[in-house]
Amino acid sequence: MQDLIAAQTINLIYAVTLLAVLSLGLAVIFGLLGVLNLAHGEFIMLGAYCAVVVRQNGWPFLTAIPLAILVCGSIGYVIEVLIMRRLYRRTFDTLVATWGLSLLLRKSAEAVFGLTYRSVETPLPGTIDVFGVPYPAYRLAVIGLGATAIFVLAIWYGNSRTGLRIRAMTGNPELAQSLGLSVKRLAAGTFVTGTCLAALSGVMIAPLVPVFPYMGLDYVLRTFFVIVVGGLGSVIGLVYGALAIGGLDSAVSAFSNGTYGYLSVIVLAIAFLWLRPRGIHVRG
Amino acid sequence: MRKPMVPTRRQFLGYSSSALVGLAAFPSSRAKADAAEFKVGMFLPQGGPASIFLAGGRACAELAVDEVNAGGGISGRKVRLVFADGGVAPAEAAKSAIRLILDERVEIITGSHDGGVREALVSAIKGKVPYVFSPVTENGNCSANTYYLGETAQQQNEIIFDALVKPRNLKSFYLVGNDYSWPRAVNENSKKFIAESGGKIVGEEYVPFGTPNRFEEIVTRIKSVNPDVILITLVGGDNVTFNRTFGAFGTDGRILRVGYLLEEQTLAGIGADGSRNLFSALGYFSTAPGGAGDQFKQAFSAKFGETSPQLFAQVGTIGVDSYAAVHFARALIAKAGSTKARDCMAASEGLSFTTATGPAVMMHRYVNRTMYLAECKGTTFSVVATKEGVRNESSCKT
Amino acid sequence: MSAAKAGIMVVLAVPFAFGEYALYQMSLYFLYAVAAVGVGLCWGQVGVLPLGHALFFGIAAYLAGFVLIAGDNAPWLLLLLPLAALVAGIIAFAIGILVFRRVGESGPYFSMITLALSLLAFQVTTNWASLTGGFDGLKDIPSLPGLDSTMANYAASAAALVAVLAGGHWLMASPLGVLWRAIAQNERRVALFGFNTNLLKAVAFGISGLFAGIGGTIYASQQGFVTPQVVGFGLSAELVIWAAVGGRGSLVGPVIGTLLIGTLTSELRDTFRFWEVLTAVSFIVVVLFFPSGLVGLMDPVVRWLDGKPKVRDDIEAPVSVRNGAPPRRLKIDQVTVRAGEVLILDRLNLDLGSKGISCIIGPNGAGKTSTFNVVSGEMRASQGVVTYGDLVLTRMAAHRIAATAGIGRKLQFPSVFPDLSIAENLAIALWSGRASASDLLRPWVRRWTSPLLRQLRLRYAFLSSGARKASELSHGERQILELSMAILTEPRILLLDEPCAGLSPDETSTVIDVIRWASEATGCAVVIIEHDMSLVLKLADAVYVLHNGTLLARGSVKEIQANEDVRSIYAGNRK
């Protein structure tokens, strides 16, 4: 019984970290640009395909990282310039546009890679004992790397000059412009950062799930719930959100069943949207 | 001053309504009923997650059409397939069925898709043409004028329990599936077999259908319960994720797993990482030995040439069901002599038709067939048991 | 209504012009269109986007399915069928009330709640198989007696669509529709006129739920089966996209979007594997280049078909409930307001009396506008009370303060409804305190006028060009329009926040005249925040000086001018 609780606890930590990392890209774009990017899942999907391509060619797994940044960064940039740039502050229109975008990316992936499940071999096979519980090595790596990445991002956003500029821009675009900050460039940079983060999380989950063009659909809503529950505009909020959503899902799934886990996540999200729309952690 | 050539509003309304009424004089232009052709309407998922089965299913169906046409077609007419999207919401599929019947004048409809669409099609077709539901199915559906070609849970369980559970003396069972009708119906059937074999169920759980699921918690729980065998009625991506997770947790040393919808594409997704001690019981595996399967494979290669290995890898039991559906259509119409519901219902009883694994016989609108049990070796199936003439338990009226 | 006639003719012609399949397809899409009209009504009129609207379509469809199945044995049960749609509408209204009261905002959060509810409903209907038939759905639903042929179904769907369009047209033409559009532009301003905006939004959402429910009810009978997809995200998203592409701003936009995109996809999806690429590109193009949807392109045609609107005579409005009631004493007692660490009002005591014209002056950040905000109920005091006569205002909602206490307000920045016409702007003010709930459904109430309005029109000619949009007005005209609106409500206390800011000297002097005249004509007390001392000199019977959130001094203009404290803070301010 103790082993079971220990193992389920690690599962919970893993679920929370994974969800936080998957949400990063969406959080950056929604929190800073106010755009709810419905194509977020498709960027995760493209990232996962980068891992597939790398493995197919026999390259080391980690080479998928620069590839994903290159591919999704440039796609993100083109989309920002051609579409998103004209739509900032038109919240509902961005919904429709990014919805169209998600269809487009999905179908493009289908045209390029075909409609089959691909699997990516785990780069770290085997299990490692944690507190006497054997746990898959790659998942432990996900916990470690994910937590580090979020920590670093939190520090950077809080202290760096770019972080300051981004906060200035989202706080007051006109003022930022008058202070000589290039809002256009910052917005493009932010959007591209968001797509790259999504792609990197896609690389990360590639060895865990079936990779196929429709996989992205799965991630948009859950990651959106994370942001809503956590609160916009801060890394700490994101972590709280992942804790609440991932933790609840994992705990209910562990001690009841998956269906109730999913239902409780939706109910929690509704409760937050209704009663506390600014989330757990309010910026400022 | 001359009046401009713009009609007044009243004139415009008059013109436009008379133009519309004028159109009425022409019959619908889309109905191109060609007496020389026998059209088969075929629903395959062309969008959505299930569309991974599209390419294989289409290829199989086209192969069957070639064979049927080479043998003189249906009622002496050349067969032509008219495809419709089966990966849509039920109401859309129902609408497509109406289009196939009214505009395309198809004379039989076949489909490989989910149960929601199936019920919608039954309701839309209303017996105007015969309807063939070809993929894996639960027992117990008996909609009028509908023919079920897929493996039933009963047939799957017969070989699973005869060839795996009893010989290996497996006693404790864990049931995990997606939360919708098919898995629950399969598990109902499995419970009968478990009780008969003296086994016990140590866990049964369902995860939501149509959303992403993680399986770490479930795998951990299963591991702590330590059953002899897991009966898996997860489908598609969830089936892949569960088995990959199971593999990653290093639990595949002792516990056996049996998938009820584990075919070539799903196994490719699971990969070698997660497929140790994993079994599947279906009516078709590309690697099954024996004459008929090889004949099918040769015919497939002959038709698709260069692209055939790649395409053939996408063909599993979902895929060859469309092959069987076309052959079934030929046999049914040939025997009934018409496409009338009553004639076809009567003709279907005891009807023998070609499938990818040789001839099969329909009884009570379900199929008696050869079943295989396969063990996963890396990303290929190795057939470990074959059972011929497995009867279905249907009691549908004909 | 000629464009409407043209539309009806098209609907009547379809059965003759096209085959049975087109008829079948149209009868399904008409039902979706009915629901899409609901989405368009909410989104285009009130600015609230329902992302999970299939929920109401589906709830009604399931309910209707149960009724139809039960009705096979007990035909009298069929009489309950309309309840299916009604229940969907009531649920929508209840959700609206609960959410709007809590969140107030109608932005993406509301949308996401509706989306999450639709996801929840999908899972529940899939899993609760004993009731709903689970994933395979509720099947073998008998059709309504008489509705068993394609033609009859087409007629039923077409009738539903026409009825919903007519109903929607009525609503849009009624004062309620004007208020909805006003809410979409400036919800705060509507509340300050005394309208319960949360209720109005919930009504809109309820009606759009009812529309979806009508579609769902007929759907159950027409299709003969109901599956979880009808409550789910897929259909919800499609409804939104149809409304967006067709044009959410008008009633027919969503209908055109549904019919066009719907038929296009169903034509393509069976034959062209990458059809989604086409639809995806079309969404993006429409959003980027035709934000008002396809129907925006047809505007000129519709206008041409409809011809010139008829001008009708004004109707005398009923007398305001506030007319002639003497103003009572407005008193602010020990009120403290904080924003985080900052004290905005610090135990402020202000007895504004009940007559004449008072001015509040003070340096920037003294808390002048905040004082108004506390009085009109937009800012919550952490302690202290505001009373009007014996009425305690402190815990009342802004719209109730405006309606029951009769406290009118003009905001600091001219705050009119830019996309409404001048006549509509003025009408909203006239309805305040005059229109009953049923008046809001009477289109002719839009032609109300009052003696005050006639006099204002004499003073300001531009108020008579009613068809012009408020956004076309100059800054000064907008100031005057808003002032006129505030006066037309015949408030007992009129709070004016820098009414002359940005006006030319000429305009300023007419505004001063109008304020004096209004105060005498309606007998209201006026409180003005003003920076310009020359104005204060001309207007004020009493002057209050605020500094750092407290009252520094009060008295006549002369007394204040002589006050050393006041001199020193103004001098300090100038450094």
PDB file of C-alpha atoms in Angstrom, chain C residues 471-552:
ATOM      1  CA  SER C 471     -19.277  58.142 -33.891  1.00  0.00           C
ATOM      2  CA  GLU C 472     -19.589  60.743 -36.645  1.00  0.00           C
ATOM      3  CA  LEU C 473     -19.960  63.548 -34.105  1.00  0.00           C
ATOM      4  CA  SER C 474     -17.212  65.907 -33.043  1.00  0.00           C
ATOM      5  CA  HIS C 475     -15.821  65.763 -29.538  1.00  0.00           C
ATOM      6  CA  GLY C 476     -17.882  68.750 -28.484  1.00  0.00           C
ATOM      7  CA  GLU C 477     -21.054  67.343 -29.970  1.00  0.00           C
ATOM      8  CA  ARG C 478     -20.483  64.098 -28.155  1.00  0.00           C
ATOM      9  CA  GLN C 479     -20.094  65.949 -24.858  1.00  0.00           C
ATOM     10  CA  ILE C 480     -23.369  67.678 -25.519  1.00  0.00           C
ATOM     11  CA  LEU C 481     -25.075  64.474 -26.620  1.00  0.00           C
ATOM     12  CA  GLU C 482     -24.075  62.758 -23.410  1.00  0.00           C
ATOM     13  CA  LEU C 483     -25.152  65.734 -21.339  1.00  0.00           C
ATOM     14  CA  SER C 484     -28.487  65.738 -23.129  1.00  0.00           C
ATOM     15  CA  MET C 485     -28.875  62.028 -22.454  1.00  0.00           C
ATOM     16  CA  ALA C 486     -28.154  62.556 -18.773  1.00  0.00           C
ATOM     17  CA  ILE C 487     -30.747  65.329 -18.609  1.00  0.00           C
ATOM     18  CA  LEU C 488     -33.387  63.337 -20.514  1.00  0.00           C
ATOM     19  CA  THR C 489     -33.498  60.696 -17.790  1.00  0.00           C
ATOM     20  CA  GLU C 490     -34.878  63.484 -15.567  1.00  0.00           C
ATOM     21  CA  PRO C 491     -32.613  62.537 -12.688  1.00  0.00           C
ATOM     22  CA  ARG C 492     -33.133  63.873  -9.177  1.00  0.00           C
ATOM     23  CA  ILE C 493     -29.436  64.329  -8.714  1.00  0.00           C
ATOM     24  CA  LEU C 494     -27.280  64.915 -11.764  1.00  0.00           C
ATOM     25  CA  LEU C 495     -23.577  64.179 -11.404  1.00  0.00           C
ATOM     26  CA  LEU C 496     -21.516  65.887 -14.108  1.00  0.00           C
ATOM     27  CA  ASP C 497     -17.851  65.059 -14.445  1.00  0.00           C
ATOM     28  CA  GLU C 498     -16.107  67.960 -16.229  1.00  0.00           C
ATOM     29  CA  PRO C 499     -18.965  68.619 -18.650  1.00  0.00           C
ATOM     30  CA  CYS C 500     -17.044  71.317 -20.514  1.00  0.00           C
ATOM     31  CA  ALA C 501     -13.723  69.559 -20.959  1.00  0.00           C
ATOM     32  CA  GLY C 502     -12.455  70.078 -24.484  1.00  0.00           C
ATOM     33  CA  LEU C 503     -15.212  72.475 -25.509  1.00  0.00           C
ATOM     34  CA  SER C 504     -14.735  75.773 -27.273  1.00  0.00           C
ATOM     35  CA  PRO C 505     -15.667  78.960 -25.348  1.00  0.00           C
ATOM     36  CA  ASP C 506     -18.921  79.206 -27.306  1.00  0.00           C
ATOM     37  CA  GLU C 507     -19.851  75.638 -26.613  1.00  0.00           C
ATOM     38  CA  THR C 508     -18.918  76.098 -22.967  1.00  0.00           C
ATOM     39  CA  SER C 509     -21.286  78.988 -22.499  1.00  0.00           C
ATOM     40  CA  THR C 510     -24.194  77.120 -24.104  1.00  0.00           C
ATOM     41  CA  VAL C 511     -23.452  74.133 -21.885  1.00  0.00           C
ATOM     42  CA  ILE C 512     -23.590  76.386 -18.836  1.00  0.00           C
ATOM     43  CA  ASP C 513     -26.954  77.650 -20.030  1.00  0.00           C
ATOM     44  CA  VAL C 514     -28.240  74.154 -20.540  1.00  0.00           C
ATOM     45  CA  ILE C 515     -27.138  73.029 -17.099  1.00  0.00           C
ATOM     46  CA  ARG C 516     -28.891  75.947 -15.472  1.00  0.00           C
ATOM     47  CA  TRP C 517     -31.968  75.440 -17.585  1.00  0.00           C
ATOM     48  CA  ALA C 518     -32.065  71.691 -16.892  1.00  0.00           C
ATOM     49  CA  SER C 519     -31.701  72.185 -13.188  1.00  0.00           C
ATOM     50  CA  GLU C 520     -34.620  74.569 -13.198  1.00  0.00           C
ATOM     51  CA  ALA C 521     -36.783  72.702 -15.706  1.00  0.00           C
ATOM     52  CA  THR C 522     -36.487  69.318 -14.019  1.00  0.00           C
ATOM     53  CA  GLY C 523     -35.978  70.531 -10.493  1.00  0.00           C
ATOM     54  CA  CYS C 524     -32.926  68.350 -10.023  1.00  0.00           C
ATOM     55  CA  ALA C 525     -29.882  69.030  -7.918  1.00  0.00           C
ATOM     56  CA  VAL C 526     -26.632  69.197  -9.883  1.00  0.00           C
ATOM     57  CA  VAL C 527     -23.162  68.245  -8.696  1.00  0.00           C
ATOM     58  CA  ILE C 528     -20.302  69.166 -11.003  1.00  0.00           C
ATOM     59  CA  ILE C 529     -16.651  68.241 -10.915  1.00  0.00           C
ATOM     60  CA  GLU C 530     -14.805  71.105 -12.481  1.00  0.00           C
ATOM     61  CA  HIS C 531     -11.264  72.358 -12.883  1.00  0.00           C
ATOM     62  CA  ASP C 532     -12.040  75.616 -14.586  1.00  0.00           C
ATOM     63  CA  MET C 533     -12.533  78.227 -11.862  1.00  0.00           C
ATOM     64  CA  SER C 534     -14.248  80.674 -14.190  1.00  0.00           C
ATOM     65  CA  LEU C 535     -16.930  78.086 -14.738  1.00  0.00           C
ATOM     66  CA  VAL C 536     -17.247  77.437 -11.053  1.00  0.00           C
ATOM     67  CA  LEU C 537     -17.698  81.145 -10.563  1.00  0.00           C
ATOM     68  CA  LYS C 538     -20.558  81.267 -13.011  1.00  0.00           C
ATOM     69  CA  LEU C 539     -22.363  78.137 -11.893  1.00  0.00           C
ATOM     70  CA  ALA C 540     -21.812  77.168  -8.322  1.00  0.00           C
ATOM     71  CA  ASP C 541     -24.164  77.803  -5.453  1.00  0.00           C
ATOM     72  CA  ALA C 542     -21.803  75.883  -3.205  1.00  0.00           C
ATOM     73  CA  VAL C 543     -18.239  74.661  -3.608  1.00  0.00           C
ATOM     74  CA  TYR C 544     -16.566  71.612  -2.037  1.00  0.00           C
ATOM     75  CA  VAL C 545     -12.800  71.235  -2.092  1.00  0.00           C
ATOM     76  CA  LEU C 546     -11.374  67.718  -1.922  1.00  0.00           C
ATOM     77  CA  HIS C 547      -7.778  66.992  -1.111  1.00  0.00           C
ATOM     78  CA  ASN C 548      -6.155  63.571  -0.589  1.00  0.00           C
ATOM     79  CA  GLY C 549      -9.502  61.878  -0.335  1.00  0.00           C
ATOM     80  CA  THR C 550     -10.936  64.147   2.363  1.00  0.00           C
ATOM     81  CA  LEU C 551     -13.015  67.287   2.399  1.00  0.00           C
ATOM     82  CA  LEU C 552     -10.731  70.273   2.800  1.00  0.00           C
TER      83      LEU C 552
END
